[in-house]
Amino acid sequence: MNLMKNRSIGSGFPGNKNRRQFLKIAGYGTIGLMTGGFGPLLNYSVASQNADTNFTPDLDISLTARPDEVAVLPGRPTQVWRYHAFVHKGEKSRVVEIPRSYLGPIIKAYRGEKVRIRFTNEIPEESIVHWHGLHVPAIMDGHPRYVVSQGQSYLYEFEVNNRAGTYWYHPHPHGRTGPQVYRGLAGLFIVSDEEEQSVGLPDGEYEVPLVLQDRTFGSDNQLIYTSGHRMEQMTGFLGDMIMVNGLPDFTLPASTCAYRLRLLNGSNSRIYKLAWKDDRPLTIIGTDGGLLERPVFRQYAFLSPGERLEIWADFSEYPVGFETSLISLPFDPGGMGGRRMGRGMMMGGGMAQNLPNGAGFSIFKIKVVKNVKKDQSLPEQLSEISPPQQDEAVNFLNPRQFYLTMRHMQWSINGRVFQMEEVADDEIVQLGSKELWEFHNTGGGMMNMPHPIHLHGKQFQVIERSGVMHEGYVDEGWKDTVLIMPGERIRFLVDFADYPGLFLYHCHNLEHEDMGMMRNYFVRGPISSEQRL
Ligand code: C2O
Ligand code: CU
Ligand code: CU
């Protein structure tokens, strides 16, 4: 069957025949590499990638992106783009629809499982799916060069080898990620494993996924995105309505017991400064790459686009009738620059920003409605995480440097913007090595903005953060996205132990990403037949 043979399917695919993948190497002195390390890649072609006939999936699903309508607000339904899934093999419960939501279904998998996902694009533009946070081979990662057009499919087959955690999936076509996610294309990918299950955290109705997003609706109930003005792109899209799991005015009816809340910031560019309205500290048990070693407590915590946080919320001490909210506290997103730009935009006739980044608001309400007696206490130990060994990095004395800057109304990384298949000399790492990467948010002179920096294909460990706003970060545990406020510098350790090839790193402010605040990094090493799959 055709579907099984090719990654990208369909004869109408433009340029299908000569889709050989070439790396364009910027700068000089890389000719040697071209013949050596890049050799395997030069013969690499998506269309010719045969599926492994030995691949026997534990979970086999179809995932389709298609136009749909959802009754989000009273009255006219909202036109959205939405992921739909169908389970071919595996329990039906591995795909969980969120009722009344434009979000894609939650996909659930276990560590060690083999997963096949047959993606079909039915929206009227190119798209591809990226598994945010999952450690998969380059060809399974949803790089924008693998986009398929309307009516075409892309076959994913990979083993889930991440720790248990809250991951997610979303489109990744170049220049169109922001609008596609905004229209509704996003969903959670939840991984479980034995270590997690041995902890005995609240589950079933006491485990609640919460996807935070902001949207703006017109009077006809249709979504309004940015006008495309450069200034709006520079800031990023900010909606005036806070949605939780795709629903406005979300309320969680709770029982008098402990909950595990899994939060994802699925917004295009809004940053949340999370706190409880009733002032008790947040009990944080997990981040991007799963459970922390031990719970940590914060009066508030930042959650920037792409990041996840898991919170332990215990209502056993509260009476039925008690109400609280998870709120976002006001903060200054970038010194005066950021604020001033926000206002300037409004006056410039762009989209009205009723709710600027850094404004305070309520995210959702929790109402205690039911008495339940459960014997639960916050576990002291949640998982085991070996501390990062900085000195194991090959560049221990000389961390790789990345500067986040703006030039000519364009956000960039080290002064460069995204080119589909371009890798610079200083973006090549050696397979099997550990490295220290250091990002500096040096800003853009007249405009300072926070940048959530995300690495594809890897979880890393934060070593150090220098800056002024320390309390609100949860840098503990495994991360794939970190918020870097203006003036801050962050250093993390990343292990390129496996999976050679081309991967992305970028700002997860989706408008920044779309305008090119994204680059490739290349993991140089032999590509085994297994990885070519
Ligand atoms: Cu959610 Cu390229 O990332
Ligand atoms: Cu990602
Ligand atoms: Cu950015």
Coordinates of C-alpha atoms and ligand atoms in Angstrom, one line a residue:
M1 CA 0.0 0.0 0.0
N2 CA 1.3 3.4 -1.0
L3 CA 0.8 4.8 2.5
M4 CA 3.2 2.3 3.9
K5 CA 5.9 2.9 1.3
N6 CA 6.5 6.6 1.3
R7 CA 6.8 9.2 4.0
S8 CA 5.2 11.7 1.8
I9 CA 2.5 10.4 -0.4
G10 CA 0.8 11.5 -3.5
S11 CA 1.9 12.2 -7.0
G12 CA 0.7 15.8 -6.9
F13 CA 3.3 16.8 -4.5
P14 CA 5.2 19.7 -6.0
G15 CA 8.9 18.9 -6.5
N16 CA 8.4 15.4 -5.3
K17 CA 10.8 14.0 -7.9
N18 CA 13.8 16.1 -7.0
R19 CA 13.3 16.5 -3.3
R20 CA 16.8 15.6 -2.5
Q21 CA 17.9 17.4 0.6
F22 CA 20.9 19.6 0.4
L23 CA 22.5 21.5 3.1
K24 CA 23.5 25.0 2.2
I25 CA 26.4 25.7 4.4
A26 CA 26.9 29.4 5.2
G27 CA 30.4 30.8 5.6
Y28 CA 33.7 29.3 4.6
G29 CA 35.8 26.4 5.7
T30 CA 33.1 23.8 5.5
I31 CA 34.0 22.2 2.2
G32 CA 35.8 19.4 4.1
L33 CA 32.7 18.7 6.0
M34 CA 30.6 18.6 2.8
T35 CA 32.4 15.6 1.6
G36 CA 32.9 13.9 4.9
G37 CA 30.2 14.4 7.5
F38 CA 27.4 15.5 5.2
G39 CA 27.9 12.7 2.7
P40 CA 25.0 10.6 4.0
L41 CA 22.7 13.6 3.9
L42 CA 23.3 14.5 0.4
N43 CA 21.6 11.3 -0.8
Y44 CA 18.8 11.9 1.5
S45 CA 15.4 12.1 0.0
V46 CA 12.1 12.2 1.7
A47 CA 10.2 10.7 -1.1
S48 CA 12.5 7.7 -1.3
Q49 CA 12.3 6.9 2.4
N50 CA 10.7 3.5 2.7
A51 CA 8.8 2.6 5.8
D52 CA 10.4 -0.2 7.8
T53 CA 8.4 -3.3 7.0
N54 CA 9.5 -4.6 10.3
F55 CA 8.0 -1.7 12.2
T56 CA 5.1 -3.2 14.2
P57 CA 3.4 -0.3 15.9
D58 CA 1.8 -0.7 19.4
L59 CA -0.2 2.3 18.6
D60 CA -1.3 3.1 15.0
I61 CA -3.4 6.2 14.4
S62 CA -4.4 8.6 11.7
L63 CA -4.2 12.2 12.3
T64 CA -5.9 14.7 10.0
A65 CA -5.8 18.4 10.0
R66 CA -9.0 19.8 8.4
P67 CA -11.3 22.7 8.4
D68 CA -14.1 22.4 10.9
E69 CA -16.5 24.5 12.9
V70 CA -16.9 24.6 16.7
A71 CA -19.4 26.5 18.8
V72 CA -16.9 28.3 21.0
L73 CA -19.1 31.3 21.8
P74 CA -22.9 31.5 22.0
G75 CA -24.4 32.0 18.5
R76 CA -22.6 31.4 15.3
P77 CA -20.0 28.7 15.3
T78 CA -16.3 29.5 14.8
Q79 CA -14.5 28.4 11.7
V80 CA -11.4 26.6 12.8
W81 CA -8.7 24.1 11.6
R82 CA -8.7 21.1 13.8
Y83 CA -6.8 17.8 14.2
H84 CA -8.9 14.6 14.2
A85 CA -7.6 11.2 15.1
F86 CA -8.6 7.7 14.5
V87 CA -7.1 4.7 16.2
H88 CA -6.3 1.8 13.9
K89 CA -4.4 -0.3 16.4
G90 CA -4.3 0.2 20.2
E91 CA -6.9 1.0 22.8
K92 CA -9.4 3.6 21.6
S93 CA -8.8 5.5 24.9
R94 CA -5.3 6.5 23.7
V95 CA -7.0 9.3 21.8
V96 CA -9.0 11.6 24.0
E97 CA -11.2 14.2 22.4
I98 CA -11.8 17.4 24.4
P99 CA -15.6 18.1 24.2
R100 CA -16.5 21.4 22.5
S101 CA -12.9 22.3 21.9
Y102 CA -11.1 23.3 18.7
L103 CA -8.0 21.6 20.1
G104 CA -6.8 18.3 18.7
P105 CA -7.3 15.1 20.8
I106 CA -4.9 14.2 23.5
I107 CA -2.7 11.4 22.4
K108 CA -1.5 9.0 25.1
A109 CA 1.5 6.7 24.8
Y110 CA 3.9 4.8 27.0
R111 CA 7.6 5.0 27.0
G112 CA 9.0 2.3 24.9
E113 CA 6.0 2.0 22.6
K114 CA 6.2 2.1 18.9
V115 CA 3.9 4.7 17.4
R116 CA 2.7 5.1 13.9
I117 CA 0.9 8.3 13.0
R118 CA -0.4 8.7 9.5
F119 CA -0.8 12.4 9.1
T120 CA -3.1 13.8 6.3
N121 CA -3.2 17.5 5.5
E122 CA -6.7 18.6 4.5
I123 CA -6.3 22.3 5.1
P124 CA -5.8 24.5 2.1
E125 CA -2.1 25.2 2.7
E126 CA 1.1 23.3 3.4
S127 CA 1.6 21.8 6.8
I128 CA 3.5 19.3 8.8
V129 CA 3.3 18.0 12.4
H130 CA 6.0 18.5 15.0
W131 CA 6.1 16.5 18.2
H132 CA 7.2 19.2 20.6
G133 CA 9.5 17.8 23.3
L134 CA 9.7 14.3 21.9
H135 CA 13.1 12.8 21.2
V136 CA 12.7 11.4 17.7
P137 CA 14.9 11.0 14.5
A138 CA 15.3 14.1 12.4
I139 CA 12.9 12.8 9.7
M140 CA 10.2 12.3 12.3
D141 CA 10.5 15.7 13.8
G142 CA 8.3 17.7 11.5
H143 CA 11.0 20.0 10.0
P144 CA 9.3 22.6 7.7
R145 CA 11.2 21.1 4.7
Y146 CA 8.9 18.1 5.0
V147 CA 5.7 20.0 4.5
V148 CA 2.9 18.3 2.6
S149 CA 0.2 20.2 0.7
Q150 CA -3.5 19.8 0.9
G151 CA -4.6 16.2 0.2
Q152 CA -1.1 14.8 1.0
S153 CA 0.1 12.6 3.8
Y154 CA 3.2 12.1 5.9
L155 CA 4.0 8.9 7.7
Y156 CA 5.5 9.0 11.2
E157 CA 7.0 6.0 12.8
F158 CA 9.0 6.3 16.0
E159 CA 9.6 4.8 19.3
V160 CA 8.5 6.9 22.3
N161 CA 11.7 7.1 24.4
N162 CA 11.0 10.2 26.4
R163 CA 10.4 10.2 30.1
A164 CA 6.8 10.4 31.2
G165 CA 5.6 14.0 30.7
T166 CA 3.3 16.5 29.1
Y167 CA 4.4 16.9 25.5
W168 CA 2.4 18.4 22.6
Y169 CA 2.1 18.5 18.8
H170 CA 1.5 21.3 16.5
P171 CA 2.1 22.4 12.8
H172 CA 5.5 23.6 11.7
P173 CA 5.4 24.9 8.2
H174 CA 7.8 27.8 7.7
G175 CA 6.2 31.2 8.1
R176 CA 2.7 29.8 8.9
T177 CA 3.1 28.1 12.3
G178 CA 1.5 31.1 14.1
P179 CA -1.7 31.3 12.0
Q180 CA -2.1 27.5 11.9
V181 CA -1.8 27.0 15.6
Y182 CA -4.0 30.0 16.1
R183 CA -6.8 28.5 14.0
G184 CA -6.8 25.5 16.3
L185 CA -4.1 23.1 15.3
A186 CA -2.5 21.9 18.5
G187 CA -2.9 19.0 20.9
L188 CA -1.3 17.3 23.9
F189 CA 0.9 14.2 23.6
I190 CA 1.1 12.7 27.1
V191 CA 3.7 10.0 27.8
S192 CA 3.6 7.7 30.8
D193 CA 6.1 5.3 32.2
E194 CA 6.8 3.0 35.1
E195 CA 8.7 5.5 37.1
E196 CA 5.8 7.9 37.0
Q197 CA 3.2 5.2 37.7
S198 CA 5.1 4.1 40.8
V199 CA 4.7 7.6 42.3
G200 CA 0.9 7.3 42.5
L201 CA -0.1 10.8 41.5
P202 CA -3.8 11.7 41.2
D203 CA -5.2 10.3 38.0
G204 CA -8.5 9.8 36.2
E205 CA -10.7 12.8 36.9
Y206 CA -8.1 14.2 39.3
E207 CA -5.6 14.6 36.5
V208 CA -6.5 17.6 34.4
P209 CA -4.7 18.8 31.3
L210 CA -5.0 22.5 30.8
V211 CA -4.0 24.2 27.6
L212 CA -3.7 28.0 28.0
Q213 CA -4.3 30.2 24.9
D214 CA -5.5 33.6 24.0
R215 CA -7.8 34.4 21.2
T216 CA -9.6 37.4 19.7
F217 CA -13.1 37.0 18.2
G218 CA -14.9 39.4 15.9
S219 CA -18.6 40.2 16.5
D220 CA -19.4 37.4 14.0
N221 CA -17.6 34.9 16.4
Q222 CA -14.8 34.4 14.0
L223 CA -11.1 34.3 15.0
I224 CA -9.1 37.5 14.3
Y225 CA -5.4 37.1 13.8
T226 CA -2.8 39.8 13.3
S227 CA -3.1 42.1 10.3
G228 CA 0.4 41.1 9.4
H229 CA 1.8 44.5 10.2
R230 CA 5.5 44.3 10.9
M231 CA 5.0 45.9 14.3
E232 CA 2.5 43.2 15.3
Q233 CA 4.8 40.5 14.1
M234 CA 7.6 42.1 16.2
T235 CA 5.5 41.9 19.3
G236 CA 3.6 38.7 18.6
F237 CA -0.1 38.0 18.6
L238 CA -2.0 38.8 21.8
G239 CA -5.6 37.9 22.0
D240 CA -8.0 39.6 24.4
M241 CA -9.8 36.4 25.6
I242 CA -8.1 33.7 27.7
M243 CA -9.1 30.2 26.6
V244 CA -8.5 27.0 28.6
N245 CA -8.7 23.8 26.5
G246 CA -10.3 25.8 23.8
L247 CA -13.1 27.0 26.0
P248 CA -13.9 30.5 27.2
D249 CA -14.8 31.0 30.9
F250 CA -13.4 27.7 32.0
T251 CA -14.3 26.5 35.5
L252 CA -13.0 23.3 37.1
P253 CA -15.5 21.8 39.4
A254 CA -13.3 20.2 42.1
S255 CA -13.6 17.7 44.9
T256 CA -11.9 18.0 48.3
C257 CA -8.8 16.2 47.3
A258 CA -5.5 16.5 45.4
Y259 CA -5.3 17.2 41.7
R260 CA -2.5 16.9 39.2
L261 CA -2.8 19.8 36.8
R262 CA -0.9 19.6 33.6
L263 CA -0.4 23.0 32.1
L264 CA 0.7 23.9 28.6
N265 CA 1.1 27.4 27.3
G266 CA -0.2 26.9 23.8
S267 CA -0.5 30.7 23.1
N268 CA 1.3 32.3 20.2
S269 CA 3.2 34.8 22.3
R270 CA 1.5 35.5 25.6
I271 CA 3.5 34.7 28.8
Y272 CA 1.6 33.8 31.9
K273 CA 2.9 34.6 35.4
L274 CA 0.9 32.0 37.2
A275 CA -0.2 32.2 40.8
W276 CA -3.2 31.2 43.0
K277 CA -5.6 34.0 43.7
D278 CA -5.8 33.0 47.3
D279 CA -2.0 33.6 47.7
R280 CA -0.9 30.1 48.6
P281 CA 2.3 29.0 46.8
L282 CA 2.2 26.9 43.7
T283 CA 3.4 23.4 44.3
I284 CA 5.2 22.4 41.1
I285 CA 5.9 18.8 40.4
G286 CA 6.8 18.8 36.7
T287 CA 8.1 20.8 33.8
D288 CA 8.6 20.2 30.1
G289 CA 10.4 16.9 30.3
G290 CA 8.3 15.3 33.1
L291 CA 8.3 15.1 36.8
L292 CA 10.9 17.0 38.9
E293 CA 12.9 15.1 41.5
R294 CA 11.1 16.8 44.3
P295 CA 8.3 19.3 44.4
V296 CA 9.3 22.9 44.4
F297 CA 7.3 25.8 45.7
R298 CA 6.9 29.2 44.1
Q299 CA 4.8 32.2 44.9
Y300 CA 4.4 32.6 41.1
A301 CA 5.8 30.9 38.0
F302 CA 6.3 32.1 34.5
L303 CA 4.9 29.9 31.7
S304 CA 6.0 31.1 28.3
P305 CA 4.8 29.8 24.9
G306 CA 5.7 26.1 24.5
E307 CA 6.5 25.5 28.1
R308 CA 4.7 23.1 30.4
L309 CA 4.2 23.0 34.2
E310 CA 2.6 20.3 36.4
I311 CA 1.0 21.5 39.5
W312 CA -0.1 19.6 42.6
A313 CA -3.3 21.3 43.8
D314 CA -4.8 20.0 47.0
F315 CA -8.3 21.1 48.0
S316 CA -8.7 18.7 50.9
E317 CA -8.6 21.5 53.4
Y318 CA -11.2 23.6 51.7
P319 CA -15.0 23.5 52.3
V320 CA -17.5 22.8 49.6
G321 CA -18.4 26.1 48.1
F322 CA -14.8 27.4 48.2
E323 CA -13.7 29.2 45.1
T324 CA -10.3 30.2 43.8
S325 CA -8.7 31.0 40.5
L326 CA -5.4 30.4 38.8
I327 CA -4.4 33.9 37.8
S328 CA -1.7 35.6 35.7
L329 CA 0.0 38.4 37.7
P330 CA 1.0 41.6 36.0
F331 CA 4.6 41.9 35.0
D332 CA 6.9 44.0 32.9
P333 CA 7.6 42.0 29.7
G334 CA 10.6 44.0 28.7
G335 CA 11.2 47.2 30.4
M336 CA 9.7 50.3 28.9
G337 CA 10.4 49.2 25.4
G338 CA 8.0 46.4 25.4
R339 CA 5.2 48.4 26.9
R340 CA 5.7 51.4 24.7
M341 CA 5.5 49.3 21.6
G342 CA 2.2 47.8 22.8
R343 CA 0.6 51.1 23.0
G344 CA 2.2 52.4 19.9
M345 CA 0.7 49.6 17.9
M346 CA -2.7 50.5 19.1
M347 CA -2.4 54.0 18.0
G348 CA -0.9 52.9 14.8
G349 CA -4.3 51.5 13.9
G350 CA -3.3 47.9 14.3
M351 CA -5.3 45.4 16.2
A352 CA -6.5 46.8 19.5
Q353 CA -4.5 45.3 22.3
N354 CA -6.9 45.2 25.2
L355 CA -4.8 42.7 27.0
P356 CA -1.1 43.4 26.6
N357 CA 1.6 40.9 27.5
G358 CA 2.2 41.4 31.2
A359 CA -1.4 42.5 32.0
G360 CA -3.0 40.7 35.0
F361 CA -6.1 38.5 34.6
S362 CA -7.8 35.4 35.8
I363 CA -7.1 32.3 33.8
F364 CA -9.7 29.9 35.2
K365 CA -11.8 29.3 38.2
I366 CA -11.8 26.3 40.5
K367 CA -15.0 25.7 42.5
V368 CA -15.0 23.0 45.3
V369 CA -18.3 21.2 44.7
K370 CA -17.9 17.8 46.2
N371 CA -16.7 16.1 49.4
V372 CA -14.4 13.3 48.7
K373 CA -12.2 11.6 51.4
K374 CA -8.9 10.4 50.0
D375 CA -5.7 9.7 51.7
Q376 CA -3.1 11.5 49.7
S377 CA -0.1 13.4 50.5
L378 CA 2.4 15.1 48.3
P379 CA 5.2 12.7 47.5
E380 CA 8.6 13.8 48.6
Q381 CA 10.4 12.1 45.8
L382 CA 8.8 12.2 42.3
S383 CA 11.5 10.9 40.1
E384 CA 15.2 10.4 39.7
I385 CA 17.2 13.0 37.8
S386 CA 21.0 12.8 37.6
P387 CA 22.5 16.3 38.1
P388 CA 24.0 17.8 35.0
Q389 CA 27.7 17.3 34.7
Q390 CA 29.0 20.6 33.2
D391 CA 32.5 19.3 32.9
E392 CA 31.4 16.5 30.6
A393 CA 30.6 19.1 27.9
V394 CA 33.1 19.1 25.0
N395 CA 33.0 22.9 25.1
F396 CA 33.1 23.2 28.9
L397 CA 35.5 26.2 28.8
N398 CA 33.9 27.8 25.8
P399 CA 30.1 27.4 25.7
R400 CA 28.4 27.9 22.3
Q401 CA 27.1 31.4 22.2
F402 CA 23.8 32.6 20.9
Y403 CA 22.7 36.2 20.9
L404 CA 19.0 37.1 20.5
T405 CA 18.9 40.5 18.8
M406 CA 16.9 42.7 16.5
R407 CA 18.2 44.2 13.4
H408 CA 16.2 46.2 10.8
M409 CA 12.9 45.3 12.4
Q410 CA 13.8 41.6 12.3
W411 CA 14.4 39.3 15.3
S412 CA 17.4 37.1 14.7
I413 CA 19.7 34.6 16.4
N414 CA 23.4 35.6 16.1
G415 CA 22.3 38.0 13.5
R416 CA 20.9 35.3 11.2
V417 CA 17.4 34.4 10.2
F418 CA 15.9 31.0 9.1
Q419 CA 16.9 29.5 5.8
M420 CA 15.3 26.2 5.1
E421 CA 18.4 24.1 4.7
E422 CA 21.1 26.3 6.0
V423 CA 23.5 25.6 8.8
A424 CA 26.3 27.8 9.8
D425 CA 29.7 26.6 10.9
D426 CA 28.9 27.4 14.5
E427 CA 25.6 25.4 14.3
I428 CA 27.2 22.0 13.8
V429 CA 27.6 19.7 16.7
Q430 CA 29.1 16.2 16.9
L431 CA 27.0 13.2 17.4
G432 CA 27.8 11.7 20.8
S433 CA 28.9 14.9 22.5
K434 CA 27.5 16.9 25.3
E435 CA 27.6 20.7 24.9
L436 CA 27.0 23.8 26.8
W437 CA 24.8 26.3 25.0
E438 CA 24.4 29.9 26.2
F439 CA 21.7 32.3 25.1
H440 CA 21.9 36.0 25.7
N441 CA 18.8 38.2 25.3
T442 CA 20.6 41.4 24.4
G443 CA 17.5 43.0 22.9
G444 CA 17.0 45.3 20.1
G445 CA 17.8 48.7 21.4
M446 CA 14.4 50.4 21.0
M447 CA 12.5 47.2 21.7
N448 CA 13.2 44.6 24.4
M449 CA 11.2 41.5 24.5
P450 CA 11.2 38.1 26.2
H451 CA 12.1 35.2 24.0
P452 CA 11.2 31.6 24.9
I453 CA 13.9 29.5 23.3
H454 CA 13.1 26.0 22.2
L455 CA 15.3 23.2 21.0
H456 CA 13.9 20.4 18.8
G457 CA 14.5 16.8 19.5
K458 CA 16.2 17.3 22.9
Q459 CA 15.6 17.8 26.6
F460 CA 18.3 19.8 28.3
Q461 CA 19.2 20.8 31.8
V462 CA 19.6 24.4 32.8
I463 CA 22.9 25.1 34.5
E464 CA 22.7 28.8 35.2
R465 CA 20.6 31.8 34.6
S466 CA 21.8 35.3 35.2
G467 CA 19.3 38.1 35.4
V468 CA 17.1 40.0 37.7
M469 CA 13.8 38.1 38.0
H470 CA 14.8 34.8 39.5
E471 CA 11.9 33.7 41.6
G472 CA 9.4 33.0 38.8
Y473 CA 11.5 30.5 36.9
V474 CA 11.3 26.7 37.2
D475 CA 14.6 25.8 35.7
E476 CA 14.7 22.5 37.5
G477 CA 14.3 19.1 35.8
W478 CA 14.3 18.5 32.1
K479 CA 13.5 21.3 29.7
D480 CA 13.0 21.9 26.0
T481 CA 11.9 25.5 26.2
V482 CA 13.2 28.3 28.4
L483 CA 12.1 31.8 28.9
I484 CA 14.8 34.4 28.6
M485 CA 13.8 37.9 29.7
P486 CA 15.5 41.0 28.3
G487 CA 19.0 41.4 29.7
E488 CA 19.2 37.7 30.8
R489 CA 21.6 35.0 29.9
I490 CA 20.9 31.3 30.2
R491 CA 23.2 28.3 30.0
F492 CA 22.1 24.7 29.6
L493 CA 23.7 21.3 29.0
V494 CA 22.5 19.2 26.1
D495 CA 23.5 15.7 25.1
F496 CA 23.6 14.9 21.4
A497 CA 23.9 11.2 22.2
D498 CA 21.8 10.0 19.2
Y499 CA 19.9 11.0 16.1
P500 CA 22.1 12.8 13.6
G501 CA 20.7 15.2 11.1
L502 CA 19.0 18.6 10.9
F503 CA 17.0 20.0 13.7
L504 CA 15.5 23.3 14.6
Y505 CA 16.1 25.7 17.4
H506 CA 14.0 28.8 17.7
C507 CA 12.0 31.4 19.6
H508 CA 8.6 29.9 20.5
N509 CA 6.9 33.2 20.2
L510 CA 5.2 32.0 17.1
E511 CA 5.2 35.3 15.3
H512 CA 9.0 35.6 16.0
E513 CA 9.5 32.1 14.7
D514 CA 7.5 32.8 11.6
M515 CA 9.5 35.9 10.8
G516 CA 12.7 33.9 11.0
M517 CA 13.9 33.8 14.6
M518 CA 14.7 30.2 14.0
R519 CA 17.7 28.3 12.8
N520 CA 18.9 24.8 12.0
Y521 CA 21.5 23.0 14.0
F522 CA 23.1 19.9 12.5
V523 CA 24.2 16.8 14.4
R524 CA 27.0 15.4 12.5
G525 CA 27.5 11.7 12.5
P526 CA 26.7 8.5 10.6
I527 CA 23.1 7.9 9.8
S528 CA 22.3 4.3 10.5
S529 CA 19.7 2.5 8.4
E530 CA 17.5 2.5 11.5
Q531 CA 17.5 6.2 11.7
R532 CA 16.8 6.6 8.0
L533 CA 13.5 5.0 8.4
Ligands
C2O1 CU1 6.8 23.7 19.6 CU2 9.6 24.1 16.7 O1 8.2 23.9 18.2
CU2 CU 9.7 21.5 19.3
CU3 CU 11.2 35.8 20.3

